[in-house]
Short mmCIF file of C-alpha atoms in Angstrom, two decimals:
data_model
loop_
_atom_site.label_atom_id
_atom_site.label_comp_id
_atom_site.label_asym_id
_atom_site.label_seq_id
_atom_site.Cartn_x
_atom_site.Cartn_y
_atom_site.Cartn_z
CA MET V 166 32.98 -15.41 -49.89
CA VAL V 167 30.14 -17.95 -49.72
CA THR V 168 31.45 -19.25 -46.39
CA PHE V 169 31.59 -15.71 -45.02
CA LEU V 170 28.00 -14.99 -46.12
CA ILE V 171 26.77 -18.22 -44.56
CA LEU V 172 28.56 -17.39 -41.30
CA LEU V 173 27.14 -13.87 -41.33
CA PHE V 174 23.63 -15.23 -41.95
CA VAL V 175 23.97 -17.67 -39.04
CA LEU V 176 25.18 -14.92 -36.70
CA VAL V 177 22.31 -12.64 -37.72
CA LEU V 178 19.85 -15.49 -37.19
CA ILE V 179 21.25 -16.22 -33.74
CA ALA V 180 21.06 -12.54 -32.77
CA TYR V 181 17.52 -12.28 -34.13
CA ASN V 182 16.32 -15.29 -32.17
CA PHE V 183 18.11 -14.10 -29.02
CA LEU V 184 16.40 -10.70 -29.17
CA ARG V 185 13.04 -12.46 -29.47
CA HIS V 186 13.47 -14.04 -26.04
CA PRO V 187 10.65 -13.06 -23.64
CA LYS V 188 13.16 -11.56 -21.17
CA PHE V 189 13.43 -8.48 -23.40
CA GLY V 190 9.78 -7.76 -22.74
CA LYS V 191 7.40 -6.01 -25.08
CA LYS V 192 7.15 -2.39 -26.11
CA PRO V 193 3.88 -0.55 -25.34
CA SER V 194 1.16 -0.58 -27.99
CA GLY V 195 -2.57 -0.06 -28.44
CA GLU V 196 -4.46 1.59 -25.56
CA ARG V 197 -1.30 1.66 -23.43
CA LEU V 198 0.62 3.57 -26.10
CA ALA V 199 -2.29 5.96 -26.59
CA LEU V 200 -2.23 6.74 -22.86
CA ILE V 201 1.55 7.21 -22.95
CA GLN V 202 1.26 9.69 -25.81
CA LYS V 203 -0.91 11.93 -23.59
CA SER V 204 1.80 12.21 -20.94
CA PRO V 205 3.54 15.60 -20.57
CA GLN V 206 6.78 13.60 -20.23
CA TYR V 207 6.35 11.99 -23.69
CA LYS V 208 7.79 14.15 -26.44
CA ASN V 209 8.99 13.40 -29.97
CA GLY V 210 8.14 9.72 -29.66
CA LYS V 211 9.90 9.05 -26.33
CA PHE V 212 9.90 9.94 -22.65
CA GLU V 213 12.15 12.79 -21.55
CA ASN V 214 13.47 14.06 -18.23
CA GLN V 215 12.30 17.34 -16.72
CA ASN V 216 15.51 19.03 -17.88
CA PHE V 217 17.84 18.29 -20.77
CA THR V 218 19.81 15.14 -19.95
CA PRO V 219 22.59 14.09 -22.34
CA ASP V 220 23.56 10.41 -22.35
CA LEU V 221 27.18 11.34 -21.66
CA ALA V 222 28.81 14.28 -19.92
CA GLU V 223 30.64 17.03 -21.74
CA GLY V 224 33.87 15.84 -23.38
CA ALA V 225 32.91 12.15 -23.30
CA ASN V 226 32.15 10.04 -26.37
CA TYR V 227 30.73 6.55 -26.81
CA PHE V 228 33.94 5.05 -28.19
CA SER V 229 36.18 6.15 -25.32
CA VAL V 230 33.58 5.37 -22.66
CA SER V 231 32.93 1.90 -24.10
CA TYR V 232 36.64 1.14 -24.37
CA GLU V 233 37.23 2.24 -20.80
CA PHE V 234 34.22 0.31 -19.51
CA PHE V 235 35.20 -2.99 -21.10
CA PHE V 236 39.00 -2.86 -20.94
CA LYS V 237 40.08 -0.61 -18.09
CA LYS V 238 41.28 -2.53 -15.04
CA VAL V 239 39.76 -1.24 -11.82
CA GLU V 240 41.25 -2.36 -8.52
CA ARG V 241 38.69 -4.06 -6.25
CA LYS V 242 35.85 -3.55 -8.70
CA ILE V 243 34.62 -6.97 -7.59
CA PRO V 244 35.18 -7.99 -3.96
CA ALA V 245 37.47 -10.95 -3.32
CA ASP V 246 35.72 -11.74 -0.03
CA LEU V 247 32.15 -12.84 0.53
CA ILE V 248 29.82 -9.92 1.20
CA PRO V 249 28.53 -10.44 4.76
CA SER V 250 24.80 -10.83 5.33
CA ILE V 251 22.11 -11.88 7.79
CA LYS V 252 19.47 -14.40 6.70
CA THR V 253 16.38 -13.07 8.48
CA ASN V 254 13.27 -15.24 8.24
CA LEU V 255 10.88 -12.76 6.64
CA HIS V 256 7.93 -15.13 6.99
CA GLU V 257 8.16 -14.86 10.78
CA ILE V 258 8.01 -11.05 11.01
CA PRO V 259 4.54 -10.00 12.19
CA VAL V 260 2.83 -8.01 9.46
CA ASN V 261 2.08 -5.16 11.86
CA GLN V 262 5.80 -4.44 12.34
CA ASP V 263 7.09 -1.56 10.19
CA VAL V 264 10.41 -2.81 8.85
CA LEU V 265 12.71 -2.86 5.82
CA ALA V 266 15.11 -5.56 4.61
CA TRP V 267 17.69 -4.79 1.92
CA PHE V 268 18.80 -7.45 -0.58
CA GLY V 269 21.72 -5.51 -2.04
CA HIS V 270 21.81 -3.00 -4.89
CA SER V 271 18.31 -1.45 -5.09
CA SER V 272 16.18 -4.43 -4.05
CA TYR V 273 14.35 -4.33 -0.74
CA PHE V 274 11.30 -5.50 1.20
CA ILE V 275 9.14 -3.12 3.23
CA GLN V 276 6.33 -3.70 5.70
CA LEU V 277 4.30 -0.60 6.51
CA GLU V 278 0.79 -0.22 7.91
CA GLY V 279 0.14 -3.94 7.59
CA LYS V 280 1.06 -4.08 3.89
CA ARG V 281 4.05 -5.78 2.30
CA PHE V 282 6.00 -4.10 -0.49
CA LEU V 283 8.78 -5.48 -2.68
CA ILE V 284 10.85 -2.99 -4.65
CA ASP V 285 12.96 -3.78 -7.77
CA PRO V 286 13.81 -7.40 -6.81
CA VAL V 287 16.71 -9.12 -8.58
CA PHE V 288 17.32 -12.69 -7.36
CA SER V 289 18.53 -14.39 -10.55
CA GLY V 290 22.23 -13.90 -9.81
CA ASN V 291 22.95 -11.44 -12.62
CA ALA V 292 21.83 -8.02 -13.86
CA SER V 293 21.99 -8.64 -17.59
CA PRO V 294 19.97 -10.35 -20.33
CA ILE V 295 22.97 -12.63 -20.90
CA SER V 296 23.18 -15.27 -18.19
CA GLY V 297 26.52 -15.43 -16.43
CA THR V 298 27.40 -11.79 -17.07
CA THR V 299 27.16 -8.93 -14.58
CA LYS V 300 27.04 -11.54 -11.86
CA ALA V 301 26.09 -10.79 -8.27
CA PHE V 302 28.99 -10.54 -5.83
CA LYS V 303 29.73 -13.64 -3.78
CA GLY V 304 27.56 -13.73 -0.70
CA THR V 305 24.88 -11.32 -1.95
CA ASP V 306 22.39 -13.83 -3.35
CA VAL V 307 21.30 -15.30 -0.03
CA TYR V 308 17.59 -14.71 -0.64
CA THR V 309 15.24 -16.30 -3.17
CA VAL V 310 11.59 -15.70 -3.99
CA ASP V 311 10.71 -18.63 -1.70
CA ASP V 312 12.10 -16.63 1.24
CA LEU V 313 9.48 -13.91 0.72
CA PRO V 314 5.98 -13.82 2.20
CA GLU V 315 2.99 -12.92 0.05
CA ILE V 316 3.51 -9.48 -1.50
CA ASP V 317 0.73 -6.89 -1.55
CA TYR V 318 2.50 -4.45 -3.85
CA LEU V 319 5.43 -5.04 -6.18
CA LEU V 320 6.95 -1.63 -7.03
CA ILE V 321 9.17 -1.29 -10.11
CA THR V 322 10.97 2.01 -10.69
CA HIS V 323 12.00 1.32 -14.31
CA ASP V 324 12.71 -1.49 -16.73
CA HIS V 325 16.52 -1.82 -16.67
CA TYR V 326 17.80 -5.33 -15.95
CA ASP V 327 19.25 -4.48 -12.54
CA HIS V 328 15.76 -3.39 -11.44
CA LEU V 329 13.36 -5.51 -13.50
CA ASP V 330 14.59 -9.10 -13.56
CA TYR V 331 12.65 -11.47 -15.82
CA GLU V 332 13.48 -14.69 -13.96
CA THR V 333 12.59 -13.17 -10.59
CA ILE V 334 9.35 -11.64 -11.85
CA LEU V 335 8.10 -14.94 -13.24
CA LYS V 336 8.64 -16.63 -9.87
CA LEU V 337 6.87 -13.78 -8.08
CA LYS V 338 3.73 -13.99 -10.19
CA ALA V 339 1.95 -16.43 -7.89
CA LYS V 340 2.58 -14.45 -4.71
CA THR V 341 2.08 -10.86 -5.89
CA ARG V 342 -1.29 -9.15 -5.50
CA LYS V 343 -0.63 -5.91 -7.42
CA VAL V 344 2.17 -4.43 -9.54
CA ILE V 345 2.69 -0.66 -9.42
CA THR V 346 5.07 0.93 -11.89
CA ALA V 347 5.58 3.80 -14.32
CA LEU V 348 3.81 4.32 -17.64
CA GLY V 349 4.57 1.64 -20.21
CA VAL V 350 6.39 -0.81 -17.94
CA GLY V 351 3.16 -2.76 -17.52
CA SER V 352 3.57 -3.93 -21.12
CA HIS V 353 6.39 -6.22 -19.98
CA PHE V 354 4.30 -7.62 -17.13
CA GLU V 355 1.29 -8.30 -19.34
CA PHE V 356 3.54 -10.00 -21.89
CA TRP V 357 4.92 -12.17 -19.07
CA GLY V 358 1.47 -13.38 -18.03
CA PHE V 359 0.31 -10.96 -15.34
CA GLU V 360 -3.37 -10.07 -15.38
CA LYS V 361 -4.01 -6.60 -16.75
CA GLU V 362 -6.29 -5.66 -13.83
CA ASN V 363 -3.42 -6.35 -11.40
CA ILE V 364 -1.05 -3.88 -13.09
CA ILE V 365 -1.16 -0.19 -12.14
CA GLU V 366 0.85 2.26 -14.28
CA LYS V 367 1.21 5.89 -13.33
CA ASP V 368 2.73 9.13 -14.61
CA TRP V 369 4.77 11.44 -12.39
CA TYR V 370 2.88 13.19 -9.59
CA GLU V 371 -0.03 10.79 -9.50
CA LYS V 372 -1.19 9.11 -6.31
CA ILE V 373 -2.73 5.81 -5.32
CA GLU V 374 -4.69 5.40 -2.09
CA LEU V 375 -3.62 1.92 -1.03
CA ASP V 376 -5.46 1.91 2.28
CA GLU V 377 -7.17 4.27 4.70
CA ASN V 378 -3.80 5.47 6.06
CA LEU V 379 -1.45 4.56 3.23
CA ILE V 380 -0.78 6.56 0.07
CA LEU V 381 1.74 6.02 -2.72
CA HIS V 382 2.87 8.85 -5.00
CA THR V 383 4.84 8.51 -8.21
CA THR V 384 7.50 11.21 -8.48
CA PRO V 385 10.18 12.22 -11.02
CA SER V 386 13.71 10.93 -11.36
CA ARG V 387 16.46 11.77 -13.87
CA HIS V 388 17.31 8.62 -15.79
CA PHE V 389 16.26 6.65 -18.88
CA SER V 390 14.77 3.25 -19.75
CA GLY V 391 15.01 0.38 -22.22
CA ARG V 392 15.63 -3.36 -22.41
CA SER V 393 16.92 -3.63 -25.99
CA PHE V 394 17.89 -1.15 -28.69
CA THR V 395 14.79 0.99 -28.15
CA ARG V 396 15.25 3.50 -25.34
CA CYS V 397 12.84 5.63 -23.36
CA ASN V 398 9.58 4.09 -24.57
CA THR V 399 8.65 3.42 -20.94
CA LEU V 400 8.82 5.91 -18.07
CA TRP V 401 11.16 5.80 -15.04
CA THR V 402 9.99 6.93 -11.62
CA SER V 403 10.65 7.33 -7.92
CA PHE V 404 8.03 6.77 -5.23
CA VAL V 405 6.84 8.48 -2.07
CA LEU V 406 5.13 6.21 0.45
CA GLU V 407 3.29 7.99 3.25
CA THR V 408 1.05 7.39 6.24
CA ASN V 409 -0.39 9.90 8.70
CA ASP V 410 2.86 9.92 10.68
CA PHE V 411 5.59 8.58 8.39
CA LYS V 412 7.06 9.34 4.95
CA ILE V 413 9.67 7.42 2.99
CA TYR V 414 11.24 8.39 -0.34
CA LEU V 415 12.08 5.46 -2.65
CA GLY V 416 14.45 7.01 -5.12
CA GLY V 417 15.13 4.48 -7.86
CA ASP V 418 17.94 5.45 -10.26
CA SER V 419 18.63 9.13 -10.80
CA GLY V 420 21.18 11.76 -11.56
CA TYR V 421 21.12 14.98 -9.60
CA ASP V 422 18.69 17.69 -10.69
CA SER V 423 16.05 20.09 -9.43
CA HIS V 424 13.49 17.30 -8.92
CA PHE V 425 14.98 16.43 -5.51
CA ALA V 426 14.22 19.91 -4.16
CA GLU V 427 10.85 19.86 -5.90
CA ILE V 428 9.90 16.55 -4.23
CA GLY V 429 11.23 17.81 -0.90
CA GLN V 430 9.06 20.91 -1.20
CA LYS V 431 5.93 18.94 -2.13
CA PHE V 432 6.25 16.00 0.27
CA GLY V 433 9.08 16.59 2.72
CA PRO V 434 10.36 16.28 5.29
CA PHE V 435 11.01 12.56 4.89
CA ASP V 436 11.62 10.22 7.80
CA ILE V 437 13.81 8.10 5.50
CA ALA V 438 15.11 8.71 1.98
CA LEU V 439 16.59 5.91 -0.13
CA ILE V 440 18.90 7.55 -2.66
CA ASP V 441 20.84 6.21 -5.64
CA ASN V 442 24.53 6.02 -4.62
CA GLY V 443 26.60 3.69 -6.77
CA GLN V 444 27.43 2.67 -10.36
CA TYR V 445 28.30 6.30 -11.02
CA ASN V 446 30.96 7.84 -13.24
CA LYS V 447 31.85 11.38 -14.26
CA ASN V 448 31.08 10.36 -17.86
CA TRP V 449 27.44 9.54 -17.03
CA LYS V 450 26.93 11.88 -14.08
CA TYR V 451 23.56 13.08 -15.38
CA ILE V 452 21.87 9.69 -14.93
CA HIS V 453 23.48 8.49 -11.67
CA ASN V 454 24.29 10.60 -8.64
CA MET V 455 27.93 11.16 -7.82
CA PRO V 456 28.56 10.82 -4.03
CA GLU V 457 28.61 14.59 -3.58
CA ASP V 458 25.24 14.70 -5.34
CA VAL V 459 23.81 12.31 -2.78
CA ILE V 460 24.70 14.78 -0.04
CA LYS V 461 22.95 17.60 -1.92
CA ALA V 462 19.92 15.41 -2.68
CA MET V 463 19.42 14.31 0.93
CA HIS V 464 19.20 17.93 2.06
CA ASP V 465 17.05 18.95 -0.91
CA LEU V 466 14.62 16.20 0.07
CA LYS V 467 14.59 17.37 3.71
CA ALA V 468 15.43 13.86 4.85
CA LYS V 469 15.86 12.98 8.52
CA ARG V 470 17.71 9.72 7.80
CA VAL V 471 19.25 8.48 4.57
CA PHE V 472 19.74 5.00 3.13
CA PRO V 473 22.30 5.08 0.25
CA VAL V 474 21.47 2.24 -2.16
CA HIS V 475 22.46 0.94 -5.62
CA SER V 476 25.74 -0.62 -4.50
CA SER V 477 27.33 -3.75 -3.01
CA LYS V 478 25.89 -6.39 -5.37
CA PHE V 479 26.76 -5.69 -9.03
CA ALA V 480 29.71 -4.02 -10.77
CA LEU V 481 28.14 -1.66 -13.29
CA ALA V 482 30.69 1.15 -13.15
CA LEU V 483 34.42 1.80 -12.89
CA HIS V 484 34.84 2.22 -9.16
CA ALA V 485 35.85 -0.08 -6.31
CA TRP V 486 32.85 -2.02 -5.04
CA ASP V 487 32.87 -0.26 -1.63
CA GLU V 488 33.75 3.25 -2.86
CA PRO V 489 30.13 4.52 -2.88
CA LEU V 490 29.62 3.71 0.80
CA LYS V 491 33.04 4.99 1.85
CA LYS V 492 32.71 8.26 -0.05
CA VAL V 493 29.17 9.12 0.99
CA THR V 494 29.95 8.29 4.62
CA GLU V 495 32.97 10.57 4.64
CA LEU V 496 31.25 13.40 2.75
CA ASN V 497 28.32 13.22 5.15
CA ARG V 498 30.69 13.30 8.15
CA LEU V 499 32.35 16.45 6.83
CA HIS V 500 29.06 18.24 6.07
CA GLU V 501 27.97 21.06 8.36
CA LYS V 502 24.69 19.20 8.94
CA PRO V 503 25.47 15.46 8.77
CA LEU V 504 22.48 13.13 8.75
CA PRO V 505 22.13 9.63 10.23
CA LEU V 506 22.95 7.05 7.54
CA ILE V 507 21.17 3.71 7.34
CA THR V 508 23.74 1.12 6.24
CA PRO V 509 22.47 -2.37 7.08
CA LEU V 510 23.91 -5.70 6.08
CA ILE V 511 21.99 -7.54 3.40
CA GLY V 512 19.06 -9.10 5.24
CA GLU V 513 19.48 -7.04 8.42
CA ILE V 514 16.17 -5.66 9.63
CA VAL V 515 15.77 -1.88 9.62
CA GLU V 516 13.15 -0.69 12.09
CA LEU V 517 11.53 2.07 10.08
CA LYS V 518 10.35 4.19 13.00
CA ASN V 519 13.31 3.62 15.31
CA GLU V 520 15.39 6.76 14.82
CA LYS V 521 17.94 5.56 17.39
CA GLN V 522 18.81 2.32 15.57
CA GLU V 523 22.51 2.23 14.75
CA PHE V 524 24.38 0.48 11.94
CA LYS V 525 27.96 -0.64 11.54
CA GLN V 526 30.20 0.25 8.64
CA TRP V 527 30.16 -3.41 7.67
CA TRP V 528 32.23 -2.90 4.48
CA ASN V 529 35.36 -2.05 6.44
CA GLY V 530 37.73 -5.01 6.31
CA VAL V 531 35.92 -6.67 3.39
CA ASN V 532 38.37 -6.93 0.46
#
């Protein structure tokens, strides 16, 4: 009995010390919490979606979902082959060129109107607080922070590990001018050593005038947040980036809901929409789009071209690694009004204003 109690005490101590690691961030407090409590999205001590959003779909329960997630064998969940990529030298791209480079999953670099944006970068090799778990697919980690030029605006949609990566953020500190994110997420950045005056936190449907011809709007998504056992104490968001002649929707993580049509009505049509398409499951369909939802969302948003993201780097769901791209491509082809899909290789340059640029279905033949 004594041995058991000692062992239990040691395990509790290890867990306690682990959860105190800086990578877990810091929950909002003080003036930041007071501002959060004024948000229309903050109710009953936590942030909520516009409409009721259960953690799991009807008929699902935590035990069965957890068992399936950890023990079910899924064919080709992780690719056997290297994911192909192009290593573009981002330092050599003139700042006046309007381009996008995707790093896999939901990480990408944008140049627009002479400003450089970095969205949800994850370069540490895994999307988990435990090193060596949820590892990036072979061939996807071809970029590091050193490969990036100076960043004007680091945009973070929410604080999950596959979007807010502690190791990457620390390395970015010296080359990032401003951080723009949703309410509460700035608490993590301040805890990690970023200057308070360089952190901008916004609620949904607020705007920031970045330059004379460059505006950023924060817009709703349907998701949740949290880096430890406490959930939804920081907000999640999508972004709309617009100039006088160009609009791009940066979707972040989201399940399907009325907010897509709402954003399309307020800001559309969009020249390009980046939409969450991957790591989905019927059991958590309210927090991640199913492929058929992506098709509905792209039309709700009034998008001219669509970039399906949130795939091809991490295995966070029970589908084959290439299923999201295959399904959305086929569903789009069968739709009465198919839209051009942007499907670049990791590192391939997307010319934002070139509507005639074509992309290969690079995942075909990759096992």
